[in-house]
mmCIF file of C-alpha atoms in Angstrom:
data_model
loop_
_atom_site.group_PDB
_atom_site.id
_atom_site.type_symbol
_atom_site.label_atom_id
_atom_site.label_comp_id
_atom_site.label_asym_id
_atom_site.label_seq_id
_atom_site.Cartn_x
_atom_site.Cartn_y
_atom_site.Cartn_z
ATOM 1 C CA UNK D 1 79.607 -2.888 -1.838
ATOM 2 C CA UNK D 2 82.433 -0.395 -2.421
ATOM 3 C CA UNK D 3 82.531 2.349 0.179
ATOM 4 C CA UNK D 4 82.244 5.861 -1.237
ATOM 5 C CA UNK D 5 85.374 7.997 -1.297
ATOM 6 C CA UNK D 6 85.763 10.949 1.030
ATOM 7 C CA UNK D 7 85.645 13.292 -1.988
ATOM 8 C CA UNK D 8 82.375 11.773 -3.150
ATOM 9 C CA UNK D 9 80.807 12.181 0.284
ATOM 10 C CA UNK D 10 82.053 15.740 0.598
ATOM 11 C CA UNK D 11 80.489 16.416 -2.804
ATOM 12 C CA UNK D 12 77.207 15.020 -1.496
ATOM 13 C CA UNK D 13 77.458 17.141 1.671
ATOM 14 C CA UNK D 14 77.988 20.179 -0.562
ATOM 15 C CA UNK D 15 74.816 19.335 -2.507
ATOM 16 C CA UNK D 16 72.795 18.737 0.636
ATOM 17 C CA UNK D 17 73.871 22.018 2.185
ATOM 18 C CA UNK D 18 73.411 23.909 -1.068
ATOM 19 C CA UNK D 19 76.590 25.932 -0.616
ATOM 20 C CA UNK D 20 79.384 26.710 -3.062
ATOM 21 C CA UNK D 21 81.953 23.929 -3.564
ATOM 22 C CA UNK D 22 84.900 25.960 -2.326
ATOM 23 C CA UNK D 23 83.348 26.376 1.123
ATOM 24 C CA UNK D 24 83.103 22.662 1.881
ATOM 25 C CA UNK D 25 86.489 21.133 2.660
ATOM 26 C CA UNK D 26 87.449 18.294 4.971
ATOM 27 C CA UNK D 27 88.951 20.637 7.563
ATOM 28 C CA UNK D 28 85.986 23.043 7.746
ATOM 29 C CA UNK D 29 83.951 22.852 10.979
ATOM 30 C CA UNK D 30 80.332 21.869 10.326
ATOM 31 C CA UNK D 31 79.257 24.670 12.643
ATOM 32 C CA UNK D 32 80.533 27.119 10.014
ATOM 33 C CA UNK D 33 78.223 25.624 7.393
ATOM 34 C CA UNK D 34 75.109 24.613 9.294
ATOM 35 C CA UNK D 35 72.923 27.396 10.607
ATOM 36 C CA UNK D 36 71.044 25.481 13.327
ATOM 37 C CA UNK D 37 70.591 22.103 14.991
ATOM 38 C CA UNK D 38 67.585 21.205 12.852
ATOM 39 C CA UNK D 39 69.685 21.672 9.713
ATOM 40 C CA UNK D 40 72.339 19.343 11.128
ATOM 41 C CA UNK D 41 69.716 16.666 11.843
ATOM 42 C CA UNK D 42 68.280 17.060 8.355
ATOM 43 C CA UNK D 43 71.727 16.653 6.787
ATOM 44 C CA UNK D 44 72.522 13.599 8.934
ATOM 45 C CA UNK D 45 69.232 11.959 7.934
ATOM 46 C CA UNK D 46 69.771 12.681 4.253
ATOM 47 C CA UNK D 47 73.274 11.175 4.288
ATOM 48 C CA UNK D 48 72.063 8.069 6.130
ATOM 49 C CA UNK D 49 69.239 7.674 3.625
ATOM 50 C CA UNK D 50 71.582 8.165 0.669
ATOM 51 C CA UNK D 51 74.252 5.715 1.821
ATOM 52 C CA UNK D 52 71.980 3.300 3.724
ATOM 53 C CA UNK D 53 73.870 3.686 6.995
ATOM 54 C CA UNK D 54 72.857 4.459 10.587
ATOM 55 C CA UNK D 55 74.406 7.043 12.921
ATOM 56 C CA UNK D 56 74.055 7.133 16.690
ATOM 57 C CA UNK D 57 74.075 10.167 18.966
ATOM 58 C CA UNK D 58 77.588 9.182 20.075
ATOM 59 C CA UNK D 59 78.703 9.111 16.429
ATOM 60 C CA UNK D 60 77.402 12.611 15.792
ATOM 61 C CA UNK D 61 78.799 13.933 19.066
ATOM 62 C CA UNK D 62 82.273 12.970 17.856
ATOM 63 C CA UNK D 63 81.859 14.794 14.536
ATOM 64 C CA UNK D 64 83.335 18.272 14.326
ATOM 65 C CA UNK D 65 84.435 18.816 10.739
ATOM 66 C CA UNK D 66 83.192 17.937 7.269
ATOM 67 C CA UNK D 67 85.995 15.374 7.077
ATOM 68 C CA UNK D 68 84.845 13.741 10.334
ATOM 69 C CA UNK D 69 81.347 13.383 8.893
ATOM 70 C CA UNK D 70 82.624 11.969 5.602
ATOM 71 C CA UNK D 71 84.793 9.476 7.515
ATOM 72 C CA UNK D 72 81.794 8.448 9.609
ATOM 73 C CA UNK D 73 79.780 7.715 6.467
ATOM 74 C CA UNK D 74 82.724 5.770 5.006
ATOM 75 C CA UNK D 75 83.224 3.710 8.149
ATOM 76 C CA UNK D 76 79.517 2.854 8.381
ATOM 77 C CA UNK D 77 79.420 2.017 4.673
ATOM 78 C CA UNK D 78 82.235 -0.459 5.155
ATOM 79 C CA UNK D 79 85.156 1.648 4.037
ATOM 80 C CA UNK D 80 87.047 1.897 7.309
ATOM 81 C CA UNK D 81 87.720 5.101 9.217
ATOM 82 C CA UNK Q 1 34.162 39.055 25.697
ATOM 83 C CA UNK Q 2 37.699 39.805 24.575
ATOM 84 C CA UNK Q 3 40.271 37.031 24.612
ATOM 85 C CA UNK Q 4 42.429 37.177 27.740
ATOM 86 C CA UNK Q 5 46.129 37.823 27.178
ATOM 87 C CA UNK Q 6 47.062 34.446 28.657
ATOM 88 C CA UNK Q 7 44.778 32.543 26.324
ATOM 89 C CA UNK Q 8 45.940 34.561 23.335
ATOM 90 C CA UNK Q 9 49.517 33.682 24.261
ATOM 91 C CA UNK Q 10 48.707 29.982 24.584
ATOM 92 C CA UNK Q 11 46.882 29.793 21.252
ATOM 93 C CA UNK Q 12 49.823 31.608 19.668
ATOM 94 C CA UNK Q 13 52.180 29.118 21.319
ATOM 95 C CA UNK Q 14 50.181 26.240 19.815
ATOM 96 C CA UNK Q 15 50.381 27.964 16.437
ATOM 97 C CA UNK Q 16 54.150 28.426 16.655
ATOM 98 C CA UNK Q 17 54.677 24.797 17.662
ATOM 99 C CA UNK Q 18 52.588 23.630 14.705
ATOM 100 C CA UNK Q 19 54.632 25.851 12.364
ATOM 101 C CA UNK Q 20 57.935 24.564 13.711
ATOM 102 C CA UNK Q 21 56.765 20.959 13.434
ATOM 103 C CA UNK Q 22 55.642 21.544 9.890
ATOM 104 C CA UNK Q 23 58.907 23.170 8.839
ATOM 105 C CA UNK Q 24 60.961 20.342 10.343
ATOM 106 C CA UNK Q 25 58.875 17.582 8.775
ATOM 107 C CA UNK Q 26 58.789 19.410 5.464
ATOM 108 C CA UNK Q 27 62.568 19.534 5.378
ATOM 109 C CA UNK Q 28 62.796 15.838 6.245
ATOM 110 C CA UNK Q 29 60.178 14.938 3.636
ATOM 111 C CA UNK Q 30 62.312 16.775 1.092
ATOM 112 C CA UNK Q 31 65.484 15.023 2.260
ATOM 113 C CA UNK Q 32 64.249 11.411 2.188
ATOM 114 C CA UNK Q 33 64.138 9.090 -0.789
ATOM 115 C CA UNK Q 34 60.705 7.801 -1.858
ATOM 116 C CA UNK Q 35 59.396 5.295 0.710
ATOM 117 C CA UNK Q 36 56.284 4.716 2.843
ATOM 118 C CA UNK Q 37 57.872 6.907 5.540
ATOM 119 C CA UNK Q 38 58.477 9.722 3.067
ATOM 120 C CA UNK Q 39 54.825 9.405 1.990
ATOM 121 C CA UNK Q 40 53.396 9.627 5.509
ATOM 122 C CA UNK Q 41 55.903 12.247 6.632
ATOM 123 C CA UNK Q 42 54.771 14.462 3.753
ATOM 124 C CA UNK Q 43 51.147 14.131 4.873
ATOM 125 C CA UNK Q 44 52.198 14.840 8.459
ATOM 126 C CA UNK Q 45 54.053 17.975 7.318
ATOM 127 C CA UNK Q 46 50.987 19.167 5.421
ATOM 128 C CA UNK Q 47 48.721 18.498 8.438
ATOM 129 C CA UNK Q 48 50.931 20.517 10.782
ATOM 130 C CA UNK Q 49 50.944 23.427 8.331
ATOM 131 C CA UNK Q 50 47.157 23.199 8.183
ATOM 132 C CA UNK Q 51 46.966 23.198 11.989
ATOM 133 C CA UNK Q 52 49.018 26.389 12.104
ATOM 134 C CA UNK Q 53 46.451 27.900 9.743
ATOM 135 C CA UNK Q 54 43.565 26.667 11.948
ATOM 136 C CA UNK Q 55 45.064 28.473 14.951
ATOM 137 C CA UNK Q 56 45.705 31.603 12.904
ATOM 138 C CA UNK Q 57 42.089 31.546 11.727
ATOM 139 C CA UNK Q 58 40.830 30.775 15.232
ATOM 140 C CA UNK Q 59 42.629 33.806 16.653
ATOM 141 C CA UNK Q 60 41.223 35.895 13.825
ATOM 142 C CA UNK Q 61 37.671 34.716 14.565
ATOM 143 C CA UNK Q 62 38.246 35.597 18.213
ATOM 144 C CA UNK Q 63 39.016 39.147 17.112
ATOM 145 C CA UNK Q 64 42.740 39.117 17.679
ATOM 146 C CA UNK Q 65 46.014 38.163 16.028
ATOM 147 C CA UNK Q 66 48.813 35.734 16.853
ATOM 148 C CA UNK Q 67 51.607 36.887 19.109
ATOM 149 C CA UNK Q 68 54.960 36.519 17.379
ATOM 150 C CA UNK Q 69 56.883 33.962 19.451
ATOM 151 C CA UNK Q 70 60.406 32.747 18.857
ATOM 152 C CA UNK Q 71 60.293 29.664 21.064
ATOM 153 C CA UNK Q 72 58.363 26.480 20.467
ATOM 154 C CA UNK Q 73 57.810 23.494 22.715
ATOM 155 C CA UNK Q 74 59.835 21.069 20.607
ATOM 156 C CA UNK Q 75 62.929 23.312 20.646
ATOM 157 C CA UNK Q 76 63.439 22.355 24.277
ATOM 158 C CA UNK Q 77 63.519 18.654 23.432
ATOM 159 C CA UNK Q 78 66.889 18.991 21.754
ATOM 160 C CA UNK Q 79 68.369 20.439 24.904
ATOM 161 C CA UNK Q 80 66.789 17.840 27.174
ATOM 162 C CA UNK Q 81 67.366 14.720 25.076
ATOM 163 C CA UNK Q 82 70.082 15.616 22.586
ATOM 164 C CA UNK Q 83 69.807 15.748 18.815
ATOM 165 C CA UNK Q 84 67.982 12.813 17.245
ATOM 166 C CA UNK Q 85 70.698 11.084 15.235
ATOM 167 C CA UNK Q 86 68.704 8.866 12.896
ATOM 168 C CA UNK Q 87 65.220 8.326 11.521
ATOM 169 C CA UNK Q 88 64.227 5.914 14.291
ATOM 170 C CA UNK Q 89 65.078 8.531 16.928
ATOM 171 C CA UNK Q 90 63.061 11.119 15.004
ATOM 172 C CA UNK Q 91 60.074 8.776 14.900
ATOM 173 C CA UNK Q 92 60.483 8.056 18.637
ATOM 174 C CA UNK Q 93 60.639 11.722 19.625
ATOM 175 C CA UNK Q 94 57.694 12.425 17.320
ATOM 176 C CA UNK Q 95 55.572 9.716 18.934
ATOM 177 C CA UNK Q 96 56.268 11.100 22.399
ATOM 178 C CA UNK Q 97 55.595 14.646 21.221
ATOM 179 C CA UNK Q 98 52.329 13.738 19.472
ATOM 180 C CA UNK Q 99 51.048 12.031 22.599
ATOM 181 C CA UNK Q 100 51.897 15.158 24.574
ATOM 182 C CA UNK Q 101 50.009 17.274 22.041
ATOM 183 C CA UNK Q 102 46.910 15.087 22.331
ATOM 184 C CA UNK Q 103 47.059 15.234 26.129
ATOM 185 C CA UNK Q 104 47.541 18.985 26.088
ATOM 186 C CA UNK Q 105 44.626 19.624 23.737
ATOM 187 C CA UNK Q 106 42.414 17.257 25.749
ATOM 188 C CA UNK Q 107 43.372 19.150 28.900
ATOM 189 C CA UNK Q 108 42.489 22.437 27.211
ATOM 190 C CA UNK Q 109 39.071 21.060 26.230
ATOM 191 C CA UNK Q 110 38.407 20.074 29.832
ATOM 192 C CA UNK Q 111 38.752 23.665 31.054
ATOM 193 C CA UNK Q 112 35.497 25.355 31.946
ATOM 194 C CA UNK Q 113 34.033 27.800 29.429
ATOM 195 C CA UNK Q 114 36.257 26.921 26.486
ATOM 196 C CA UNK Q 115 35.258 29.146 23.612
ATOM 197 C CA UNK Q 116 33.457 27.455 20.788
ATOM 198 C CA UNK Q 117 36.107 28.606 18.291
ATOM 199 C CA UNK Q 118 38.848 26.951 20.343
ATOM 200 C CA UNK Q 119 36.772 23.806 20.824
ATOM 201 C CA UNK Q 120 36.175 23.529 17.077
ATOM 202 C CA UNK Q 121 39.837 24.097 16.269
ATOM 203 C CA UNK Q 122 41.069 21.487 18.726
ATOM 204 C CA UNK Q 123 38.437 19.051 17.442
ATOM 205 C CA UNK Q 124 39.671 19.411 13.861
ATOM 206 C CA UNK Q 125 43.292 19.019 14.907
ATOM 207 C CA UNK Q 126 42.616 15.995 17.108
ATOM 208 C CA UNK Q 127 41.274 14.042 14.137
ATOM 209 C CA UNK Q 128 44.696 14.344 12.470
ATOM 210 C CA UNK Q 129 46.659 13.781 15.671
ATOM 211 C CA UNK Q 130 45.213 10.315 16.139
ATOM 212 C CA UNK Q 131 46.457 9.357 12.686
ATOM 213 C CA UNK Q 132 49.871 10.914 13.462
ATOM 214 C CA UNK Q 133 50.290 8.653 16.478
ATOM 215 C CA UNK Q 134 49.151 5.639 14.468
ATOM 216 C CA UNK Q 135 51.472 6.069 11.486
ATOM 217 C CA UNK Q 136 54.514 6.882 13.622
ATOM 218 C CA UNK Q 137 53.864 3.886 15.859
ATOM 219 C CA UNK Q 138 53.573 1.686 12.756
ATOM 220 C CA UNK Q 139 56.796 3.149 11.344
ATOM 221 C CA UNK Q 140 58.631 2.311 14.574
ATOM 222 C CA UNK Q 141 57.295 -1.230 14.484
ATOM 223 C CA UNK Q 142 58.619 -1.517 10.936
ATOM 224 C CA UNK Q 143 62.061 -0.420 12.168
ATOM 225 C CA UNK Q 144 62.370 -3.137 14.808
ATOM 226 C CA UNK Q 145 64.308 -5.499 12.588
ATOM 227 C CA UNK Q 146 66.888 -2.874 11.683
ATOM 228 C CA UNK Q 147 67.260 -1.059 15.006
ATOM 229 C CA UNK Q 148 66.204 -3.721 17.496
ATOM 230 C CA UNK Q 149 62.973 -3.709 19.508
ATOM 231 C CA UNK Q 150 64.782 -3.208 22.800
ATOM 232 C CA UNK Q 151 66.773 -0.262 21.473
ATOM 233 C CA UNK Q 152 63.584 1.393 20.226
ATOM 234 C CA UNK Q 153 61.923 0.825 23.623
ATOM 235 C CA UNK Q 154 64.932 2.361 25.379
ATOM 236 C CA UNK Q 155 64.879 5.341 23.022
ATOM 237 C CA UNK Q 156 61.176 5.925 23.667
ATOM 238 C CA UNK Q 157 61.817 5.738 27.405
ATOM 239 C CA UNK Q 158 64.602 8.332 27.112
ATOM 240 C CA UNK Q 159 62.388 10.724 25.158
ATOM 241 C CA UNK Q 160 59.457 10.226 27.545
ATOM 242 C CA UNK Q 161 61.699 11.260 30.424
ATOM 243 C CA UNK Q 162 62.844 14.296 28.438
ATOM 244 C CA UNK Q 163 59.230 15.159 27.626
ATOM 245 C CA UNK Q 164 58.209 15.051 31.275
ATOM 246 C CA UNK Q 165 61.141 17.323 32.104
ATOM 247 C CA UNK Q 166 60.336 19.773 29.310
ATOM 248 C CA UNK Q 167 56.622 19.866 30.141
ATOM 249 C CA UNK Q 168 57.306 20.503 33.820
ATOM 250 C CA UNK Q 169 59.776 23.217 32.866
ATOM 251 C CA UNK Q 170 57.268 24.830 30.497
ATOM 252 C CA UNK Q 171 54.535 24.806 33.157
ATOM 253 C CA UNK Q 172 56.892 26.317 35.700
ATOM 254 C CA UNK Q 173 58.198 28.963 33.305
ATOM 255 C CA UNK Q 174 54.734 30.042 32.207
ATOM 256 C CA UNK Q 175 52.869 29.270 35.428
ATOM 257 C CA UNK Q 176 50.917 32.508 35.426
ATOM 258 C CA UNK Q 177 49.776 32.060 31.841
ATOM 259 C CA UNK Q 178 48.977 28.358 32.074
ATOM 260 C CA UNK Q 179 47.398 28.463 35.521
ATOM 261 C CA UNK Q 180 43.889 28.160 34.078
ATOM 262 C CA UNK Q 181 44.876 24.763 32.636
ATOM 263 C CA UNK Q 182 46.017 23.538 36.018
ATOM 264 C CA UNK Q 183 42.875 24.561 37.848
ATOM 265 C CA UNK Q 184 40.376 21.704 38.149
ATOM 266 C CA UNK Q 185 37.336 21.968 35.933
ATOM 267 C CA UNK Q 186 34.006 22.322 37.774
ATOM 268 C CA UNK Q 187 32.824 19.329 35.739
ATOM 269 C CA UNK Q 188 35.666 17.113 36.914
ATOM 270 C CA UNK Q 189 34.846 14.502 39.538
ATOM 271 C CA UNK Q 190 36.126 15.375 42.990
ATOM 272 C CA UNK Q 191 38.569 12.459 43.162
ATOM 273 C CA UNK Q 192 40.351 13.592 40.003
ATOM 274 C CA UNK Q 193 41.201 17.037 41.378
#
């Protein structure tokens, strides 16, 4: 299976969050886009369901930016970090 | 007899927790692709919303209204146990939480002179809660191949510890309000007091 590109995942994150495309870039902190912890959990679950991957608490603890999250999905989907 | 402030607060607290549970499960049900878990999660979401209505109606029948509360029991879980990172962890924390809910409602029913409106409301909710525990337990069993049985057991243990911590904290924080739940019922056998 070909791992999704970072751009593709960022596009998916944009859809999940329902925000305008310009706001979601690799260097943007997730905290600027996600209003509360429940929203972060919901987004993490939706991405795992979409890409058939599993995150751990340690994985999510290391995620700060949109790019970090996209890289996590890529690495779990077999695309390297 | 008018509803005491402490009991009004507790019934409002139950209502808020049911609302928060419903909102969380509703968002997850919307996020997941079609699957047996999505199916049961959607029912669970609908049940919790219905329970919030039962408490609202119960308070109304008791001649009062819900107190607007910002905090809910499950909010404290995140602080005690960290954010659930995947669907298995959500199922695990849900199983622990549902068991706590059943225990709490059973404890409330054991208090002397429970009002008939409260007894009826808890009775209706308990019917759903038993199914909640069952479907979540089944979902976790179905996840054993993917996540590992031992890992699931460890996760449940971690959330049980967090639950005990949160419950003790809640009792301590609201000791004055919840004192009537801690007092032994006159119908309880002596050795259980």
